[in-house]
Tab-separated table of C-alpha atoms and ligand atoms in Angstrom:
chain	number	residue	atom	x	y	z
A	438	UNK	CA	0.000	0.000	0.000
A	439	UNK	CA	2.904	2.276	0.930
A	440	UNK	CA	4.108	2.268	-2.696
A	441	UNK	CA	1.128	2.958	-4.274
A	442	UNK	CA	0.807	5.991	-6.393
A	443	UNK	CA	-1.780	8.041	-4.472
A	444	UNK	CA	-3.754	8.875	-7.535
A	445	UNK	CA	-4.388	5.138	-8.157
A	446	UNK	CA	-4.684	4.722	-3.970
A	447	UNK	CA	-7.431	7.313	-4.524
A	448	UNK	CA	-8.970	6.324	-7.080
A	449	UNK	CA	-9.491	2.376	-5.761
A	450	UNK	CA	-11.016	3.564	-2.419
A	451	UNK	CA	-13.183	6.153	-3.923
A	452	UNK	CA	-14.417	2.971	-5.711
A	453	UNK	CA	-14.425	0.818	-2.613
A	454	UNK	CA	-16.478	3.573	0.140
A	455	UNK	CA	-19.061	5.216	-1.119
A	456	UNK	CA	-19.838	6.834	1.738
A	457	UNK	CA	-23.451	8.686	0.903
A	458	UNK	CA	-24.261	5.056	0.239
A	459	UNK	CA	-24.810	4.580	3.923
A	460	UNK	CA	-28.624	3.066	3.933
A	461	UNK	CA	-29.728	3.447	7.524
A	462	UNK	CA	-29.831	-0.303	8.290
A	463	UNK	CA	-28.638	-1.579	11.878
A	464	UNK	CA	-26.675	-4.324	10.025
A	465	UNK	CA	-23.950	-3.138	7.670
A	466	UNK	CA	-25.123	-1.322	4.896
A	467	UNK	CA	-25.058	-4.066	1.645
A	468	UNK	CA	-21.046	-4.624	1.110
A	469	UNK	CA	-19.769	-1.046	-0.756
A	470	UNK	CA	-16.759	-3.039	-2.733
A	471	UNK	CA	-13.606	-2.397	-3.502
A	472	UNK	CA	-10.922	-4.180	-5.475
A	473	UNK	CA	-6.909	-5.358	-5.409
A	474	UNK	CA	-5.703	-4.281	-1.718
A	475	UNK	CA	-8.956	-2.513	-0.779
A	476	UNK	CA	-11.370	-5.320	-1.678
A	477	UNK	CA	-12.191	-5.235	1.921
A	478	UNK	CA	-13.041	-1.431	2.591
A	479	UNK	CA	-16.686	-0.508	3.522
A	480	UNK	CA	-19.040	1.771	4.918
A	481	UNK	CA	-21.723	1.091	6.926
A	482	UNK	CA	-24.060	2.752	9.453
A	483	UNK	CA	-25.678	1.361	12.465
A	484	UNK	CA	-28.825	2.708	13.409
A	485	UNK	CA	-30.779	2.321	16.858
A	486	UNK	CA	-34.022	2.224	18.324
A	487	UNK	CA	-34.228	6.246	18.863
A	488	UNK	CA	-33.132	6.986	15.308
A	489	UNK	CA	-29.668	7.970	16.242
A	490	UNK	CA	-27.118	6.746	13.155
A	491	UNK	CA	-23.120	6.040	12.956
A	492	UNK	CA	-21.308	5.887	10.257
A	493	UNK	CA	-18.144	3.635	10.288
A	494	UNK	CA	-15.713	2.576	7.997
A	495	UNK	CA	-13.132	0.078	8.469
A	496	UNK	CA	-10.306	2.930	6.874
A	497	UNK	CA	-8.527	4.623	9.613
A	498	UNK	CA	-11.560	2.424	11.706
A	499	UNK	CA	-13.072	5.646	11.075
A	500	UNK	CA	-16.517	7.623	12.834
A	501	UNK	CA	-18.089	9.079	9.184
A	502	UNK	CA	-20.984	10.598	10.682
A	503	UNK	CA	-23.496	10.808	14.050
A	504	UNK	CA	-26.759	11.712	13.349
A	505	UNK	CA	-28.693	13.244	16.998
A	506	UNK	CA	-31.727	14.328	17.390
A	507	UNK	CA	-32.242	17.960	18.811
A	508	UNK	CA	-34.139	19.006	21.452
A	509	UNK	CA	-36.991	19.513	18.927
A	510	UNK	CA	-36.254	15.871	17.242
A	511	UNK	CA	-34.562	16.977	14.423
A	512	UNK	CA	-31.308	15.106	13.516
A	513	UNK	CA	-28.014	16.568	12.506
A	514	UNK	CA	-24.736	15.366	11.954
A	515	UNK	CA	-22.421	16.414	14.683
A	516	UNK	CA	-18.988	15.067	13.686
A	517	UNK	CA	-16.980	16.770	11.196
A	518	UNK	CA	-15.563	14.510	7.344
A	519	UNK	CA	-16.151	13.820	4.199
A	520	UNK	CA	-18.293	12.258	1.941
A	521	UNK	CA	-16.097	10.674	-0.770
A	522	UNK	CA	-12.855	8.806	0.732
A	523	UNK	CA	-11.251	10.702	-2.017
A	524	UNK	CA	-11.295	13.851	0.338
A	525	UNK	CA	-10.208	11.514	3.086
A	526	UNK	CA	-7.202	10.510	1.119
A	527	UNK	CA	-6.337	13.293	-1.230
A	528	UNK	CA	-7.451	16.458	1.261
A	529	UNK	CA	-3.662	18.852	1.413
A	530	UNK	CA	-4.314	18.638	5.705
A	531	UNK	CA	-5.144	15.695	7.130
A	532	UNK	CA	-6.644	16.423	10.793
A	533	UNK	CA	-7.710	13.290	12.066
A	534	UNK	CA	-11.278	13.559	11.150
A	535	UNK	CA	-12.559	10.664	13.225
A	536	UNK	CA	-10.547	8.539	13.223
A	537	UNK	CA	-8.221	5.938	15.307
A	538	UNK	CA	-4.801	7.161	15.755
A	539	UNK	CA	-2.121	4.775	16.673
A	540	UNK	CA	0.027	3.274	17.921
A	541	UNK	CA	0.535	6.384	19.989
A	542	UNK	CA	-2.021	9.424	20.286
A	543	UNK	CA	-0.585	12.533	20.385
A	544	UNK	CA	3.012	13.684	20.982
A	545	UNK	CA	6.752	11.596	21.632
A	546	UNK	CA	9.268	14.312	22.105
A	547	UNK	CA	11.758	14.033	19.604
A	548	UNK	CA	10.151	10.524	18.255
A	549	UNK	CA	12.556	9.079	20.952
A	550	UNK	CA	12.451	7.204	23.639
A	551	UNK	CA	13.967	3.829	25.494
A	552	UNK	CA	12.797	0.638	26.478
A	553	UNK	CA	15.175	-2.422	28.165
A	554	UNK	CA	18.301	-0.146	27.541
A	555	UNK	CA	17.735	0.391	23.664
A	556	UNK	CA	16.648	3.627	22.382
A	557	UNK	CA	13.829	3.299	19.749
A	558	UNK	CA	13.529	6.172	16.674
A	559	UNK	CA	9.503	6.340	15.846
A	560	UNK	CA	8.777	8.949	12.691
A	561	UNK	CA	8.513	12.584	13.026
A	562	UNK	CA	5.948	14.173	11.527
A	563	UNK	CA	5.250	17.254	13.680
A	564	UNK	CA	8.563	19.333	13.661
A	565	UNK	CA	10.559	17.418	15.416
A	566	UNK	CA	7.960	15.422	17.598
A	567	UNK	CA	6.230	12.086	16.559
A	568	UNK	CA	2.333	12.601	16.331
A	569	UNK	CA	-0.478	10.615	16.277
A	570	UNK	CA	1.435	7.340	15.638
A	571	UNK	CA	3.671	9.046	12.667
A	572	UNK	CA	3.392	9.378	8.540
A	573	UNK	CA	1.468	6.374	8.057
A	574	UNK	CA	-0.635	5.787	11.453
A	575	UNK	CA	-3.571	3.853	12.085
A	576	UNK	CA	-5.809	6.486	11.085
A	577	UNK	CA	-4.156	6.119	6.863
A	578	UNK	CA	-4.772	2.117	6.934
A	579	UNK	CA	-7.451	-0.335	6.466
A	580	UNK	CA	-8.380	-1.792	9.069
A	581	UNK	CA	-9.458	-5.865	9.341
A	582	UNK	CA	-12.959	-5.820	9.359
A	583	UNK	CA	-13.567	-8.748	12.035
A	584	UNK	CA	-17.107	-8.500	12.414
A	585	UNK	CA	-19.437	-6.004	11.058
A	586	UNK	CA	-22.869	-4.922	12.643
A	587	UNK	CA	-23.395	-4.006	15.840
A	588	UNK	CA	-21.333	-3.850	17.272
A	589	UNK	CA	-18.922	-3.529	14.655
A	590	UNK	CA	-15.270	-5.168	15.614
A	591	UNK	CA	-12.089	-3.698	13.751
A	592	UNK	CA	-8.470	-5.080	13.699
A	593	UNK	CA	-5.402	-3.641	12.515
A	594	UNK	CA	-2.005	-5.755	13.429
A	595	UNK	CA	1.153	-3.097	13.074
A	596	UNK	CA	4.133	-4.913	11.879
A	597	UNK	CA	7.309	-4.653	14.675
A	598	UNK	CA	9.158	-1.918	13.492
A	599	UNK	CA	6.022	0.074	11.869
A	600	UNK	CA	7.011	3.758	12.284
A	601	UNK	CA	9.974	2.990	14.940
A	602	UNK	CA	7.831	1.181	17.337
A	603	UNK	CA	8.847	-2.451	18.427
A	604	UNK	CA	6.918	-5.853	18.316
A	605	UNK	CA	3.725	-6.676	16.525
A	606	UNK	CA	0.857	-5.360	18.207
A	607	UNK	CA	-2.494	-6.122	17.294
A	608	UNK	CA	-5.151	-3.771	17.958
A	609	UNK	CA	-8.702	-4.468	18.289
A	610	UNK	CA	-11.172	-1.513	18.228
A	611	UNK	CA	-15.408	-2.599	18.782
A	612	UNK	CA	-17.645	-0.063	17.603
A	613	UNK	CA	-21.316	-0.721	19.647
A	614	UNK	CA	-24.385	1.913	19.225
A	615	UNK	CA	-26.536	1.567	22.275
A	616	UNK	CA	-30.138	2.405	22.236
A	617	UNK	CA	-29.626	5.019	24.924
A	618	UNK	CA	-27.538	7.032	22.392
A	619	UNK	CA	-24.026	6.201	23.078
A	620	UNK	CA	-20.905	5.112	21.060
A	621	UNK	CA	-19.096	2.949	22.985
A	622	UNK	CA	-15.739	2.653	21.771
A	623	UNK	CA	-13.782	-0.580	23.200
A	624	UNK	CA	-9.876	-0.882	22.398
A	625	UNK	CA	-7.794	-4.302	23.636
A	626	UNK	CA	-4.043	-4.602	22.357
A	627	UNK	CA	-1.312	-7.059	22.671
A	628	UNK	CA	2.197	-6.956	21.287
A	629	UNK	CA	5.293	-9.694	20.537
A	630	UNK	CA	7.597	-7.063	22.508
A	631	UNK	CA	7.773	-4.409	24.916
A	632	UNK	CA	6.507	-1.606	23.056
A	633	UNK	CA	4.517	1.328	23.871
A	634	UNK	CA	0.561	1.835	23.316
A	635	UNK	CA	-1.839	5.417	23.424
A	636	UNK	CA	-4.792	4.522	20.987
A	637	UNK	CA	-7.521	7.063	20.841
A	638	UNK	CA	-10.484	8.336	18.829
A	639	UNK	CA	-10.286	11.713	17.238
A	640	UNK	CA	-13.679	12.858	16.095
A	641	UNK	CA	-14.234	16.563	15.812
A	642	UNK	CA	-17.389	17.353	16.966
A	643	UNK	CA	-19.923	20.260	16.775
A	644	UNK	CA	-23.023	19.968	17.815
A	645	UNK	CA	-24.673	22.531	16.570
A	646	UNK	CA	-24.137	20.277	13.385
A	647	UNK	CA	-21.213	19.981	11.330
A	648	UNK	CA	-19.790	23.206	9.360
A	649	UNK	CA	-22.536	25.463	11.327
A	650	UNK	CA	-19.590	28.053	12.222
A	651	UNK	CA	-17.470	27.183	15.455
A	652	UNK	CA	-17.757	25.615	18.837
A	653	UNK	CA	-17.431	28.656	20.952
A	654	UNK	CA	-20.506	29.127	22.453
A	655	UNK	CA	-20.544	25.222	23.478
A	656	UNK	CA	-20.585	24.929	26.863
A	657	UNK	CA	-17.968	22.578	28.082
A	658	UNK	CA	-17.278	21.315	31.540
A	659	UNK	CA	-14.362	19.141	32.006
A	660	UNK	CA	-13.607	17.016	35.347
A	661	UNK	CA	-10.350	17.800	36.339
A	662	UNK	CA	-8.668	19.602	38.489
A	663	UNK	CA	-5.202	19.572	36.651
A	664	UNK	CA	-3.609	19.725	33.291
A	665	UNK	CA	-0.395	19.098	31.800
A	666	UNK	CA	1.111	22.423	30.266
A	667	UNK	CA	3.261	22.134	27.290
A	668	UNK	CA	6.392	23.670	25.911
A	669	UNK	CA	6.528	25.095	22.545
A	670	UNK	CA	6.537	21.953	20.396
A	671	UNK	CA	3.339	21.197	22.816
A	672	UNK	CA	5.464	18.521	24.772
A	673	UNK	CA	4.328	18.611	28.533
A	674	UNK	CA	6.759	19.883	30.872
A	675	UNK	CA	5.985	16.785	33.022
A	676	UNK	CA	4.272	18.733	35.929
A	677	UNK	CA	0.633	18.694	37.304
A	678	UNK	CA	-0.867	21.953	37.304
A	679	UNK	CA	-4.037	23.349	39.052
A	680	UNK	CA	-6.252	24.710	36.826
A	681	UNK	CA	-7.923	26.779	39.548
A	682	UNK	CA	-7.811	30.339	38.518
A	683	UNK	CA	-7.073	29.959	34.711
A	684	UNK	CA	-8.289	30.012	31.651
A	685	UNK	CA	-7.993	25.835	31.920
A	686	UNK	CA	-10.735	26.123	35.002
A	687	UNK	CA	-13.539	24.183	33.186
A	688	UNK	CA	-14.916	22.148	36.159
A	689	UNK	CA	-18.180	24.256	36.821
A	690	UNK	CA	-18.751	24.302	32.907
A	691	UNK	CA	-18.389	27.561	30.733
A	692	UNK	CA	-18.693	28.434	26.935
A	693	UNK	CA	-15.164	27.711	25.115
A	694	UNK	CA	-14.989	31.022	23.741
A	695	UNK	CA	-15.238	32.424	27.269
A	696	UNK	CA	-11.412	32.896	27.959
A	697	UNK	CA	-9.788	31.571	24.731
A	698	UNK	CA	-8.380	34.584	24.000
A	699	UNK	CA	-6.965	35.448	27.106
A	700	UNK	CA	-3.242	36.725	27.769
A	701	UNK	CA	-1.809	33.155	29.018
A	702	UNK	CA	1.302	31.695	28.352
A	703	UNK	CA	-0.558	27.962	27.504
A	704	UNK	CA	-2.928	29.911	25.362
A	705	UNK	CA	-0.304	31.076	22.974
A	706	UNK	CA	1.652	27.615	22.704
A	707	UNK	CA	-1.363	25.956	21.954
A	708	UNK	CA	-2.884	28.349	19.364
A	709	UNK	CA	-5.759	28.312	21.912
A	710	UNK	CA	-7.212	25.292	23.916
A	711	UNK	CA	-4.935	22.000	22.631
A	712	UNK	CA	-3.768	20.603	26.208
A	713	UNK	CA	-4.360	16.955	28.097
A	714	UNK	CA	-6.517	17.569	31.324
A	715	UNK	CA	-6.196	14.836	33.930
A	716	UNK	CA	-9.207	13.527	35.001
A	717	UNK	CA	-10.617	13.502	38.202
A	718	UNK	CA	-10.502	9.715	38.969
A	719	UNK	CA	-9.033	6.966	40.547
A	720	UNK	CA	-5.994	5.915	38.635
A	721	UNK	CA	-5.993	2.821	37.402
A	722	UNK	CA	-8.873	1.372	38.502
A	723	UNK	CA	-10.275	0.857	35.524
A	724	UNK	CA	-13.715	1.917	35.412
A	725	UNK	CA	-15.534	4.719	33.736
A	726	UNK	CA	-14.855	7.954	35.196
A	727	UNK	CA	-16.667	11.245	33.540
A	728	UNK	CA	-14.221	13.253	31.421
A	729	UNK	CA	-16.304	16.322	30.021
A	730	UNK	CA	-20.088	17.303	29.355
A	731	UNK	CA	-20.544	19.745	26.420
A	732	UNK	CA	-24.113	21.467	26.068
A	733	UNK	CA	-24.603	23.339	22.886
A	734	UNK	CA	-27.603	26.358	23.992
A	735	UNK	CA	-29.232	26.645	20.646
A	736	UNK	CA	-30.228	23.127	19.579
A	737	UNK	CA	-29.782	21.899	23.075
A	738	UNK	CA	-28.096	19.128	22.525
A	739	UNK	CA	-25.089	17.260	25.072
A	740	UNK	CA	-22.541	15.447	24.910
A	741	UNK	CA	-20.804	13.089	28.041
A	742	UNK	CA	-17.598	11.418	27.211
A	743	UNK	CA	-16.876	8.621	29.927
A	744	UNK	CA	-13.667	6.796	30.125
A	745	UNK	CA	-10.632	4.718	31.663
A	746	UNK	CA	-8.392	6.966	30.353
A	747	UNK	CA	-6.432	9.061	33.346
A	748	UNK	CA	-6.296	12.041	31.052
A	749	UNK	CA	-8.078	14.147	27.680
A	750	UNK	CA	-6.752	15.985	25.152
A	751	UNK	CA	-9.363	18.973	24.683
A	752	UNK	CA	-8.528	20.588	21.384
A	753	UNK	CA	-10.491	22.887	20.168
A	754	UNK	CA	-9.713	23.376	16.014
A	755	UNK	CA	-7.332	25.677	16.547
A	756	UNK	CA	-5.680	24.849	13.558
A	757	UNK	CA	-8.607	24.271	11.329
A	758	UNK	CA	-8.320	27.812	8.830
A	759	UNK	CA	-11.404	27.373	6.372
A	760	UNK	CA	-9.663	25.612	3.482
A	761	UNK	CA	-11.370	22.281	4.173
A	762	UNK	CA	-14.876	21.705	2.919
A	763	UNK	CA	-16.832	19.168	4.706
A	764	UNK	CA	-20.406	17.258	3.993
A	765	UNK	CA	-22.601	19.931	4.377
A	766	UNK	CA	-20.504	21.811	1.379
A	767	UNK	CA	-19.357	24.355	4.170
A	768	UNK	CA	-16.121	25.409	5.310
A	769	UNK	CA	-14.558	24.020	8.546
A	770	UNK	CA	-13.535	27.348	10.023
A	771	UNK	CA	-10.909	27.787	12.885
A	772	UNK	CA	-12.337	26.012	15.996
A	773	UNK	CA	-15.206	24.674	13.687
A	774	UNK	CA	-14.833	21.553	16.003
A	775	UNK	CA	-13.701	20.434	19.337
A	776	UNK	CA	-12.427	17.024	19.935
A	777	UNK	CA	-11.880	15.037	23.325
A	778	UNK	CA	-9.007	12.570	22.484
A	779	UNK	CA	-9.414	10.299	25.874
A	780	UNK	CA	-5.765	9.259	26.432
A	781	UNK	CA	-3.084	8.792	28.188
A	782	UNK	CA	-0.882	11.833	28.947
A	783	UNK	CA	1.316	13.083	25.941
A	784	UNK	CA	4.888	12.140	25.730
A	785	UNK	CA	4.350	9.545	28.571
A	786	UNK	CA	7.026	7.412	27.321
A	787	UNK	CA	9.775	9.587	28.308
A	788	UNK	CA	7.948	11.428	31.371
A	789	UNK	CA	8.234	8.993	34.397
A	790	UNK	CA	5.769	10.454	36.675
A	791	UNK	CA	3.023	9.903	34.316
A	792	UNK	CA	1.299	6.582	34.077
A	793	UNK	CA	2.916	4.575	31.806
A	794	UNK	CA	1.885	3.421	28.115
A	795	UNK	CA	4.496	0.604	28.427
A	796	UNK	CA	2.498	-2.830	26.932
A	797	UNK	CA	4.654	-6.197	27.392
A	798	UNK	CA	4.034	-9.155	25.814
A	799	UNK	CA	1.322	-11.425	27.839
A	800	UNK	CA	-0.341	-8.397	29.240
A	801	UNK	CA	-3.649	-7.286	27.127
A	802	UNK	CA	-4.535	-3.421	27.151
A	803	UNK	CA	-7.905	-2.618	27.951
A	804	UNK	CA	-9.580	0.895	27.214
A	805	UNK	CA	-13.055	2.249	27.109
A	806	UNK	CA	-14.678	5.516	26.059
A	807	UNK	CA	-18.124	6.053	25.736
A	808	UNK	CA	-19.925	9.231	23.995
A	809	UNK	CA	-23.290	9.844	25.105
A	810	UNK	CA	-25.659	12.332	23.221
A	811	UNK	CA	-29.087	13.744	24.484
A	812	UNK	CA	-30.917	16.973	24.243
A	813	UNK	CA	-32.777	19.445	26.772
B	1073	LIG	C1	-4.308	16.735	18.412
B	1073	LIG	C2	-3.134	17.577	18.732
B	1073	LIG	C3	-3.223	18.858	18.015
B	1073	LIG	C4	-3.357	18.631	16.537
B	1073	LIG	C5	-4.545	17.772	16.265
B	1073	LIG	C6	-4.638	17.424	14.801
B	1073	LIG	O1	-5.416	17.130	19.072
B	1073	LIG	O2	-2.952	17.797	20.102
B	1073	LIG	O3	-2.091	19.639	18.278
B	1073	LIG	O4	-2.203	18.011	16.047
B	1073	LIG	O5	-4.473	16.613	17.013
B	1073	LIG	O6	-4.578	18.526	13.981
């Protein structure tokens, strides 16, 4: 796949993921095929008992769309993407747009860092930082499709050495849409060798519906009392900080745009909000702690993102600038989305008081998120 002209790469998946095919159908909609490599690409959508729809594709183990209802009952698609995988592919920026990114979300200082004496070098595709799994991550590959349905089971084994990383880990990712209107996103890994592991989902949402202008008015509370600051290549510095009395302070809920703009060091590094928050919770216990709640005022519709995640990166579009087009045919303007990247801390594998993202072979990593959408 690697050497694969792009125009030919493009061309094939456009074939094989139609994505406005999507038919509604809790079972997968009727196989969208591809041929050669991508013969096993799809699209599907899962649709509950309330209405609510998904769209997922088995490329990048991609979130196309979510379809809520508002507090009036009318549905709109909250997530920001495409339509054709075309765009997906050929777009000049590639942000993410719901996908899985792998092995390792978010940053590695210096694509470095050491395991059992030997010093690994990952891909660097962020200055001089590794980012979201590097140049080829598991958001650019097609996934296994292991069961499709719901839920909807996704597999994608990384070959040892894939972007610098050691061992083969295989990483399983279920898809389930609940009839109480959440995504519940399950991840389970193992590897052949120590190796390290930070798989998240990075959907932008806005749920005012996608390309209706930005996400500053959302109201957003997030549960934690400390985040990580960052240097300037958005590394953290390793410490802890309170948010209490900064711009950071989202525990008692407050629009986005409220103190985005304010003169703060973090602010500027970040472009705006683009920081890991660590979530109130007991570490390691490995249930479902809340993360954030997000209420948008006009449609009324919420969000909850639970998970077993210690930490979330809140992002908030900052470098979105208007030149990508989405669905609806409008523009995704700066902070035109938000996402909530449940994670592990950034740059964990070289920060030793963080918890680690260190998998070994014979242990199995466990991780759960779950979205939840209603209206008031
Ligand atoms: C993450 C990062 C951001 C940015 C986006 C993708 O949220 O923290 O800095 O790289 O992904 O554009």
């Amino acid at each position: 796949m690697m050497n694969t002209p792009r125009s030919i790469l493009a061309l094939l998946l456009l074939a094989a993921f139609g994505l406005s095919q999507a038919n509604g159908d809790t079972k997968p909609s009727a196989a969208i095929t591809g041929s050669g490599p991508f013969a096993d690409i799809s699209h599907f959508t899962l649709r509950n008992d309330k209405g609510m729809e998904l769209g997922l594709t088995n490329y990048g183990a991609m979130i196309t769309f979510i379809r809520v209802p508002d507090r009036n009952g009318v549905f709109a698609d909250v997530s920001l993407g495409y339509d054709s995988a075309s765009e997906y592919i050929n777009a000049n920026k590639k942000p993410y747009f719901g996908a899985i990114v792998g092995r390792y979300g978010n940053r590695i200082a210096k694509g470095k860092f050491t395991l059992e004496g030997k010093e690994y070098t990952l891909a660097t595709n962020n200055n001089e930082n590794h980012l979201h799994g590097g140049v080829f991550g598991f958001d650019k590959r097609v996934w296994e499709m292991v069961q499709a349905g719901n839920p909807t089971i996704l597999r994608y084994v990384s070959q040892d050495g894939e972007e610098g990383y050691p061992g083969e880990m295989s990483l399983t990712v279920t898809y389930t849409l609940t009839d109480d209107n959440e995504i519940v996103i399950d991840y389970e890994a193992t590897t052949t060798k120590p190796t390290h592991l930070n798989p998240t989902n990075h959907t932008y949402f806005n749920l005012k519906g996608e390309g209706q202008g930005t996400i500053l008015d959302h109201v957003m509370t997030l549960n934690a009392n400390r985040y990580t600051p960052v240097d300037a290549g958005l590394i953290p510095t390793g410490k802890l900080v309170k948010v209490a009395n900064t711009p950071f302070d989202f525990r008692k809920g407050k629009p986005i745009g409220r103190d985005i703009e304010k003169n703060h060091d973090q602010l500027k590094v970040g472009g705006g909000f683009d920081h890991n928050w660590v979530i109130n919770r007991k570490p390691g216990d490995g249930k479902l702690a809340l993360a954030a709640r997000v209420e948008e005022p006009s449609s009324g519709r919420i969000m909850t993102v639970h998970t077993t995640e210690p930490g979330v990166q809140f992002y908030c579009g900052n470098f979105l600038d208007g030149t990508l087009t989405g669905r609806s045919e409008n523009a995704y303007l700066r902070r035109g989305g938000f996402c909530l990247e449940t994670q592990h801390f950034p740059d964990s594998p070289n920060q030793a008081n963080f918890p680690s993202t260190r998998l070994d072979p014979g242990d199995v990593f466990e991780s759960t998120t779950v979205y939840t959408f209603s209206a008031k």
